[in-house]
Amino acid sequence: MKGRISRDIFFYMMIISILPIFLIYLLNATLLDSYSLNKKKEELHQISKLLTEGDGNINIPRLKRESNIEVYFLGMEDRYQYRIDDDVRGILDDLDWDDVEIGDNIEKIYQKEQGINLLVNITKITNQMFLIITTPISSVENSVKISREFYYYSFFLVAFLSLVVSYIFSNKVSKPIIRLEKNAKDISMLNFDEKLHIKTGNELESLGESINIMSEKLEGAIENLKNANTQLEIDLENERKLEIMRRSFISSVNHELKTPLAIMRVYAEGLLEGVAGGEEVDEYCKTIVEEVENMEKIVKELLYFSEIEAGYKKAQMESFRIDLLVERVLENYSYDFKEKNVKLNFLLKNEKVYGDIKLIERVLENFFSNAVTYVPKNGEIKIKGSSDRDFLKITVFNSGDKIPEDKINDIWKPFFKLDKARTRKYGGTGLGLSIVKKILDIHSSDYGVYNLRDGVEFFFTLKKS
């Protein structure tokens, strides 16, 4: 592109500048002789009129020198006695003077014996008087030759200067155009880093500014489009995940409700058919009641989870002492601690936090329930808090088996259970940690779980007040 546009501009500039000069040179070479001769004839004619019609105060010697002419006033009787060129006399003799009117002007070209051409102008003043003006054509030819030679050298000089000027001009004009082309190509490749700075003071500068504006707007539009596409991909992925979760949720709900219903049906049919008797009837009824309570708990958890998921649960933020809340929740598990002979380490100081006390109580209940469920007999549960500027980190540790690393991110999903048998023993629904996740998200808290050397540790943060 660079070579083509520079070459094209240079070529057209050369044509524009040299072609007129060449045409003028061609015209001079072909027409200058006849043009100069005609101009000389006009000059002799004007001199003739000046001498015949003038006031008689003309300096003829001076006129002869300046115009390189010879002037003769000659009568018909004395033309043979007057000292005059034989060639001129021959001209007079050749003419039929009776047919020439007074005032007529005759022009002739004669070649002398020496090879000199003469331009002769003859004017009949009276019937007996003639004005003869002669000039050698060689003077005209010499002038033409000098003029033609000068124009020849001038042609090559001007041609050389035209080459130089055309080269400079083509580079000057092509540079901003080349920059415009390069910038347009960059834009077509979605590269918007390069900006144009063209200072020509004409439409090219305005075009460069327009391209810069277009580039900025196009870059912004593409960036917005990329963001929109990214967000669309995220939304589609989230929608896909939500669909998977929805199906999994429905399947899990179906499974959780199907199990107690199946148990109740078996026991109820046993009672109807009289399979059980005596103390077994009480045992059957007790099992049915327990399964009903379990179903009631599942339904309540589902409703609570749905409210949290739909955003109906709004946090009522207030300041409260987290240590007092932890102590109150721990009292609900005192029997479990005694039954498993659990060593409880309570290392939480007097700290005030900011949050919804009822929702945080639900978080603590789930963490303590998990700890009690998975801690072995004679194991340890440790609750402590650590401050980090504006936040308090609460950790709940229980000794025992670790969570498999490939499952550690799945525990926050609805209805996920590491050990379904053990979870049913403690009345778990598999929704506890999913609810915890939603509650802590509402509080913009950080939370997670780690496998330690001798157990598992859950943690979450609350803003200090």
PDB file of C-alpha atoms in Angstrom, residues 195-373:
ATOM      1  CA  LYS A 195      -4.388   6.705  17.814  1.00  0.00           C
ATOM      2  CA  LEU A 196      -3.947   9.072  14.876  1.00  0.00           C
ATOM      3  CA  HIS A 197      -2.201  12.441  15.341  1.00  0.00           C
ATOM      4  CA  ILE A 198      -2.348  14.043  11.890  1.00  0.00           C
ATOM      5  CA  LYS A 199      -1.611  17.784  11.696  1.00  0.00           C
ATOM      6  CA  THR A 200      -2.302  18.815   8.110  1.00  0.00           C
ATOM      7  CA  GLY A 201      -4.904  21.518   8.707  1.00  0.00           C
ATOM      8  CA  ASN A 202      -7.224  20.029   6.096  1.00  0.00           C
ATOM      9  CA  GLU A 203      -9.791  17.271   5.657  1.00  0.00           C
ATOM     10  CA  LEU A 204      -7.202  14.555   6.384  1.00  0.00           C
ATOM     11  CA  GLU A 205      -6.755  15.917   9.920  1.00  0.00           C
ATOM     12  CA  SER A 206     -10.532  16.004  10.374  1.00  0.00           C
ATOM     13  CA  LEU A 207     -10.760  12.445   9.016  1.00  0.00           C
ATOM     14  CA  GLY A 208      -8.073  11.296  11.464  1.00  0.00           C
ATOM     15  CA  GLU A 209      -9.997  12.818  14.392  1.00  0.00           C
ATOM     16  CA  SER A 210     -13.206  11.175  13.168  1.00  0.00           C
ATOM     17  CA  ILE A 211     -11.469   7.794  12.936  1.00  0.00           C
ATOM     18  CA  ASN A 212     -10.136   8.248  16.500  1.00  0.00           C
ATOM     19  CA  ILE A 213     -13.662   8.976  17.754  1.00  0.00           C
ATOM     20  CA  MET A 214     -15.032   6.039  15.783  1.00  0.00           C
ATOM     21  CA  SER A 215     -12.262   3.822  17.187  1.00  0.00           C
ATOM     22  CA  GLU A 216     -13.062   4.823  20.775  1.00  0.00           C
ATOM     23  CA  LYS A 217     -16.797   4.281  20.315  1.00  0.00           C
ATOM     24  CA  LEU A 218     -16.240   0.984  18.516  1.00  0.00           C
ATOM     25  CA  GLU A 219     -13.846  -0.158  21.247  1.00  0.00           C
ATOM     26  CA  GLY A 220     -16.422   0.753  23.885  1.00  0.00           C
ATOM     27  CA  ALA A 221     -19.196  -0.993  21.968  1.00  0.00           C
ATOM     28  CA  ILE A 222     -17.105  -4.140  21.518  1.00  0.00           C
ATOM     29  CA  GLU A 223     -16.094  -4.064  25.182  1.00  0.00           C
ATOM     30  CA  ASN A 224     -19.753  -3.748  26.168  1.00  0.00           C
ATOM     31  CA  LEU A 225     -20.595  -6.565  23.783  1.00  0.00           C
ATOM     32  CA  LYS A 226     -17.845  -8.730  25.276  1.00  0.00           C
ATOM     33  CA  ASN A 227     -19.121  -7.988  28.773  1.00  0.00           C
ATOM     34  CA  ALA A 228     -22.655  -8.749  27.658  1.00  0.00           C
ATOM     35  CA  ASN A 229     -21.517 -12.012  26.066  1.00  0.00           C
ATOM     36  CA  THR A 230     -19.543 -12.915  29.176  1.00  0.00           C
ATOM     37  CA  GLN A 231     -22.527 -12.137  31.358  1.00  0.00           C
ATOM     38  CA  LEU A 232     -24.754 -14.115  29.002  1.00  0.00           C
ATOM     39  CA  GLU A 233     -22.404 -17.090  29.222  1.00  0.00           C
ATOM     40  CA  ILE A 234     -22.407 -16.777  33.008  1.00  0.00           C
ATOM     41  CA  ASP A 235     -26.200 -16.511  33.054  1.00  0.00           C
ATOM     42  CA  LEU A 236     -26.542 -19.523  30.780  1.00  0.00           C
ATOM     43  CA  GLU A 237     -24.108 -21.497  32.902  1.00  0.00           C
ATOM     44  CA  ASN A 238     -25.942 -20.450  36.067  1.00  0.00           C
ATOM     45  CA  GLU A 239     -29.231 -21.358  34.452  1.00  0.00           C
ATOM     46  CA  ARG A 240     -27.813 -24.743  33.495  1.00  0.00           C
ATOM     47  CA  LYS A 241     -26.534 -25.254  37.026  1.00  0.00           C
ATOM     48  CA  LEU A 242     -29.859 -24.110  38.466  1.00  0.00           C
ATOM     49  CA  GLU A 243     -31.679 -26.575  36.233  1.00  0.00           C
ATOM     50  CA  ILE A 244     -29.364 -29.353  37.399  1.00  0.00           C
ATOM     51  CA  MET A 245     -29.836 -28.237  41.005  1.00  0.00           C
ATOM     52  CA  ARG A 246     -33.606 -28.057  40.512  1.00  0.00           C
ATOM     53  CA  ARG A 247     -33.724 -31.588  39.187  1.00  0.00           C
ATOM     54  CA  SER A 248     -31.391 -32.782  41.911  1.00  0.00           C
ATOM     55  CA  PHE A 249     -33.447 -30.925  44.519  1.00  0.00           C
ATOM     56  CA  ILE A 250     -36.701 -32.483  43.334  1.00  0.00           C
ATOM     57  CA  SER A 251     -35.073 -35.894  43.236  1.00  0.00           C
ATOM     58  CA  SER A 252     -33.644 -35.411  46.746  1.00  0.00           C
ATOM     59  CA  VAL A 253     -36.972 -34.167  48.131  1.00  0.00           C
ATOM     60  CA  ASN A 254     -38.691 -37.139  46.544  1.00  0.00           C
ATOM     61  CA  HIS A 255     -36.145 -39.485  48.118  1.00  0.00           C
ATOM     62  CA  GLU A 256     -36.241 -37.847  51.564  1.00  0.00           C
ATOM     63  CA  LEU A 257     -40.019 -37.988  51.719  1.00  0.00           C
ATOM     64  CA  LYS A 258     -40.325 -41.422  50.121  1.00  0.00           C
ATOM     65  CA  THR A 259     -38.213 -43.117  52.828  1.00  0.00           C
ATOM     66  CA  PRO A 260     -40.307 -42.150  55.909  1.00  0.00           C
ATOM     67  CA  LEU A 261     -43.517 -42.674  53.919  1.00  0.00           C
ATOM     68  CA  ALA A 262     -42.407 -46.173  52.989  1.00  0.00           C
ATOM     69  CA  ILE A 263     -41.545 -46.953  56.610  1.00  0.00           C
ATOM     70  CA  MET A 264     -44.874 -45.610  57.870  1.00  0.00           C
ATOM     71  CA  ARG A 265     -46.747 -47.602  55.230  1.00  0.00           C
ATOM     72  CA  VAL A 266     -45.007 -50.857  56.161  1.00  0.00           C
ATOM     73  CA  TYR A 267     -45.653 -50.381  59.875  1.00  0.00           C
ATOM     74  CA  ALA A 268     -49.227 -49.187  59.335  1.00  0.00           C
ATOM     75  CA  GLU A 269     -49.984 -52.230  57.127  1.00  0.00           C
ATOM     76  CA  GLY A 270     -48.425 -54.462  59.798  1.00  0.00           C
ATOM     77  CA  LEU A 271     -50.765 -52.985  62.402  1.00  0.00           C
ATOM     78  CA  LEU A 272     -53.796 -53.386  60.124  1.00  0.00           C
ATOM     79  CA  GLU A 273     -52.972 -56.995  59.336  1.00  0.00           C
ATOM     80  CA  GLY A 274     -52.319 -57.784  63.006  1.00  0.00           C
ATOM     81  CA  VAL A 275     -48.707 -58.739  62.440  1.00  0.00           C
ATOM     82  CA  ALA A 276     -47.650 -56.991  65.648  1.00  0.00           C
ATOM     83  CA  GLY A 277     -49.004 -57.763  69.030  1.00  0.00           C
ATOM     84  CA  GLY A 278     -48.521 -56.652  72.586  1.00  0.00           C
ATOM     85  CA  GLU A 279     -45.431 -54.470  73.041  1.00  0.00           C
ATOM     86  CA  GLU A 280     -44.709 -54.608  69.285  1.00  0.00           C
ATOM     87  CA  VAL A 281     -47.798 -52.470  68.664  1.00  0.00           C
ATOM     88  CA  ASP A 282     -46.337 -49.718  70.824  1.00  0.00           C
ATOM     89  CA  GLU A 283     -43.019 -50.047  68.987  1.00  0.00           C
ATOM     90  CA  TYR A 284     -44.760 -49.819  65.594  1.00  0.00           C
ATOM     91  CA  CYS A 285     -46.715 -46.745  66.672  1.00  0.00           C
ATOM     92  CA  LYS A 286     -43.598 -45.117  68.100  1.00  0.00           C
ATOM     93  CA  THR A 287     -41.728 -45.680  64.826  1.00  0.00           C
ATOM     94  CA  ILE A 288     -44.589 -44.174  62.834  1.00  0.00           C
ATOM     95  CA  VAL A 289     -44.630 -41.103  65.106  1.00  0.00           C
ATOM     96  CA  GLU A 290     -40.850 -40.696  64.746  1.00  0.00           C
ATOM     97  CA  GLU A 291     -41.104 -40.858  60.952  1.00  0.00           C
ATOM     98  CA  VAL A 292     -43.933 -38.316  60.982  1.00  0.00           C
ATOM     99  CA  GLU A 293     -41.787 -36.009  63.086  1.00  0.00           C
ATOM    100  CA  ASN A 294     -38.899 -36.588  60.675  1.00  0.00           C
ATOM    101  CA  MET A 295     -41.140 -35.705  57.710  1.00  0.00           C
ATOM    102  CA  GLU A 296     -42.375 -32.619  59.546  1.00  0.00           C
ATOM    103  CA  LYS A 297     -38.792 -31.572  60.108  1.00  0.00           C
ATOM    104  CA  ILE A 298     -37.961 -32.121  56.429  1.00  0.00           C
ATOM    105  CA  VAL A 299     -40.955 -30.032  55.335  1.00  0.00           C
ATOM    106  CA  LYS A 300     -40.033 -27.236  57.723  1.00  0.00           C
ATOM    107  CA  GLU A 301     -36.436 -27.261  56.466  1.00  0.00           C
ATOM    108  CA  LEU A 302     -37.676 -27.194  52.872  1.00  0.00           C
ATOM    109  CA  LEU A 303     -39.924 -24.223  53.593  1.00  0.00           C
ATOM    110  CA  TYR A 304     -37.124 -22.415  55.408  1.00  0.00           C
ATOM    111  CA  PHE A 305     -34.681 -23.157  52.570  1.00  0.00           C
ATOM    112  CA  SER A 306     -37.231 -21.931  49.985  1.00  0.00           C
ATOM    113  CA  GLU A 307     -37.740 -18.688  51.886  1.00  0.00           C
ATOM    114  CA  ILE A 308     -34.002 -18.124  52.094  1.00  0.00           C
ATOM    115  CA  GLU A 309     -33.525 -19.058  48.412  1.00  0.00           C
ATOM    116  CA  ALA A 310     -36.336 -16.748  47.271  1.00  0.00           C
ATOM    117  CA  GLY A 311     -35.020 -13.868  49.363  1.00  0.00           C
ATOM    118  CA  TYR A 312     -38.011 -13.664  51.647  1.00  0.00           C
ATOM    119  CA  LYS A 313     -35.800 -13.880  54.725  1.00  0.00           C
ATOM    120  CA  LYS A 314     -34.549 -10.358  55.315  1.00  0.00           C
ATOM    121  CA  ALA A 315     -31.761  -9.856  57.820  1.00  0.00           C
ATOM    122  CA  GLN A 316     -32.642  -7.715  60.815  1.00  0.00           C
ATOM    123  CA  MET A 317     -29.196  -6.382  61.587  1.00  0.00           C
ATOM    124  CA  GLU A 318     -28.315  -5.535  65.166  1.00  0.00           C
ATOM    125  CA  SER A 319     -25.395  -5.618  67.600  1.00  0.00           C
ATOM    126  CA  PHE A 320     -25.151  -8.592  69.996  1.00  0.00           C
ATOM    127  CA  ARG A 321     -22.652 -10.620  72.024  1.00  0.00           C
ATOM    128  CA  ILE A 322     -21.658 -13.679  70.062  1.00  0.00           C
ATOM    129  CA  ASP A 323     -20.263 -15.508  73.141  1.00  0.00           C
ATOM    130  CA  LEU A 324     -23.647 -15.396  74.911  1.00  0.00           C
ATOM    131  CA  LEU A 325     -25.419 -16.680  71.801  1.00  0.00           C
ATOM    132  CA  VAL A 326     -22.949 -19.562  71.451  1.00  0.00           C
ATOM    133  CA  GLU A 327     -23.418 -20.548  75.092  1.00  0.00           C
ATOM    134  CA  ARG A 328     -27.200 -20.573  74.696  1.00  0.00           C
ATOM    135  CA  VAL A 329     -27.052 -22.777  71.585  1.00  0.00           C
ATOM    136  CA  LEU A 330     -24.560 -25.162  73.224  1.00  0.00           C
ATOM    137  CA  GLU A 331     -27.010 -25.848  76.047  1.00  0.00           C
ATOM    138  CA  ASN A 332     -29.230 -27.689  73.534  1.00  0.00           C
ATOM    139  CA  TYR A 333     -26.424 -30.234  72.967  1.00  0.00           C
ATOM    140  CA  SER A 334     -25.360 -30.792  76.583  1.00  0.00           C
ATOM    141  CA  TYR A 335     -26.961 -34.262  76.659  1.00  0.00           C
ATOM    142  CA  ASP A 336     -25.112 -35.266  73.466  1.00  0.00           C
ATOM    143  CA  PHE A 337     -21.803 -34.087  74.923  1.00  0.00           C
ATOM    144  CA  LYS A 338     -22.345 -36.214  78.041  1.00  0.00           C
ATOM    145  CA  GLU A 339     -23.492 -39.212  76.033  1.00  0.00           C
ATOM    146  CA  LYS A 340     -20.295 -39.205  73.907  1.00  0.00           C
ATOM    147  CA  ASN A 341     -18.092 -37.938  76.719  1.00  0.00           C
ATOM    148  CA  VAL A 342     -16.981 -35.064  74.495  1.00  0.00           C
ATOM    149  CA  LYS A 343     -14.325 -32.665  75.709  1.00  0.00           C
ATOM    150  CA  LEU A 344     -15.675 -29.144  75.039  1.00  0.00           C
ATOM    151  CA  ASN A 345     -13.203 -26.238  74.759  1.00  0.00           C
ATOM    152  CA  PHE A 346     -14.973 -22.882  74.694  1.00  0.00           C
ATOM    153  CA  LEU A 347     -12.390 -20.186  73.821  1.00  0.00           C
ATOM    154  CA  LEU A 348     -14.661 -17.379  72.686  1.00  0.00           C
ATOM    155  CA  LYS A 349     -14.127 -14.017  74.355  1.00  0.00           C
ATOM    156  CA  ASN A 350     -16.598 -11.278  75.112  1.00  0.00           C
ATOM    157  CA  GLU A 351     -17.080  -9.961  71.558  1.00  0.00           C
ATOM    158  CA  LYS A 352     -19.852  -7.881  70.020  1.00  0.00           C
ATOM    159  CA  VAL A 353     -20.790  -8.531  66.387  1.00  0.00           C
ATOM    160  CA  TYR A 354     -23.241  -7.084  63.891  1.00  0.00           C
ATOM    161  CA  GLY A 355     -25.867  -9.311  62.250  1.00  0.00           C
ATOM    162  CA  ASP A 356     -29.268 -10.985  62.460  1.00  0.00           C
ATOM    163  CA  ILE A 357     -29.165 -12.849  65.766  1.00  0.00           C
ATOM    164  CA  LYS A 358     -31.881 -15.381  64.793  1.00  0.00           C
ATOM    165  CA  LEU A 359     -30.193 -16.255  61.495  1.00  0.00           C
ATOM    166  CA  ILE A 360     -26.763 -16.552  63.134  1.00  0.00           C
ATOM    167  CA  GLU A 361     -28.341 -18.806  65.792  1.00  0.00           C
ATOM    168  CA  ARG A 362     -29.481 -21.073  62.946  1.00  0.00           C
ATOM    169  CA  VAL A 363     -25.876 -21.131  61.613  1.00  0.00           C
ATOM    170  CA  LEU A 364     -24.493 -22.117  65.018  1.00  0.00           C
ATOM    171  CA  GLU A 365     -27.125 -24.839  65.447  1.00  0.00           C
ATOM    172  CA  ASN A 366     -26.120 -26.432  62.142  1.00  0.00           C
ATOM    173  CA  PHE A 367     -22.370 -26.251  62.843  1.00  0.00           C
ATOM    174  CA  PHE A 368     -22.817 -27.704  66.380  1.00  0.00           C
ATOM    175  CA  SER A 369     -25.185 -30.389  65.061  1.00  0.00           C
ATOM    176  CA  ASN A 370     -22.574 -31.484  62.517  1.00  0.00           C
ATOM    177  CA  ALA A 371     -19.832 -31.422  65.143  1.00  0.00           C
ATOM    178  CA  VAL A 372     -21.875 -33.582  67.548  1.00  0.00           C
ATOM    179  CA  THR A 373     -22.853 -35.950  64.727  1.00  0.00           C
TER     180      THR A 373
END
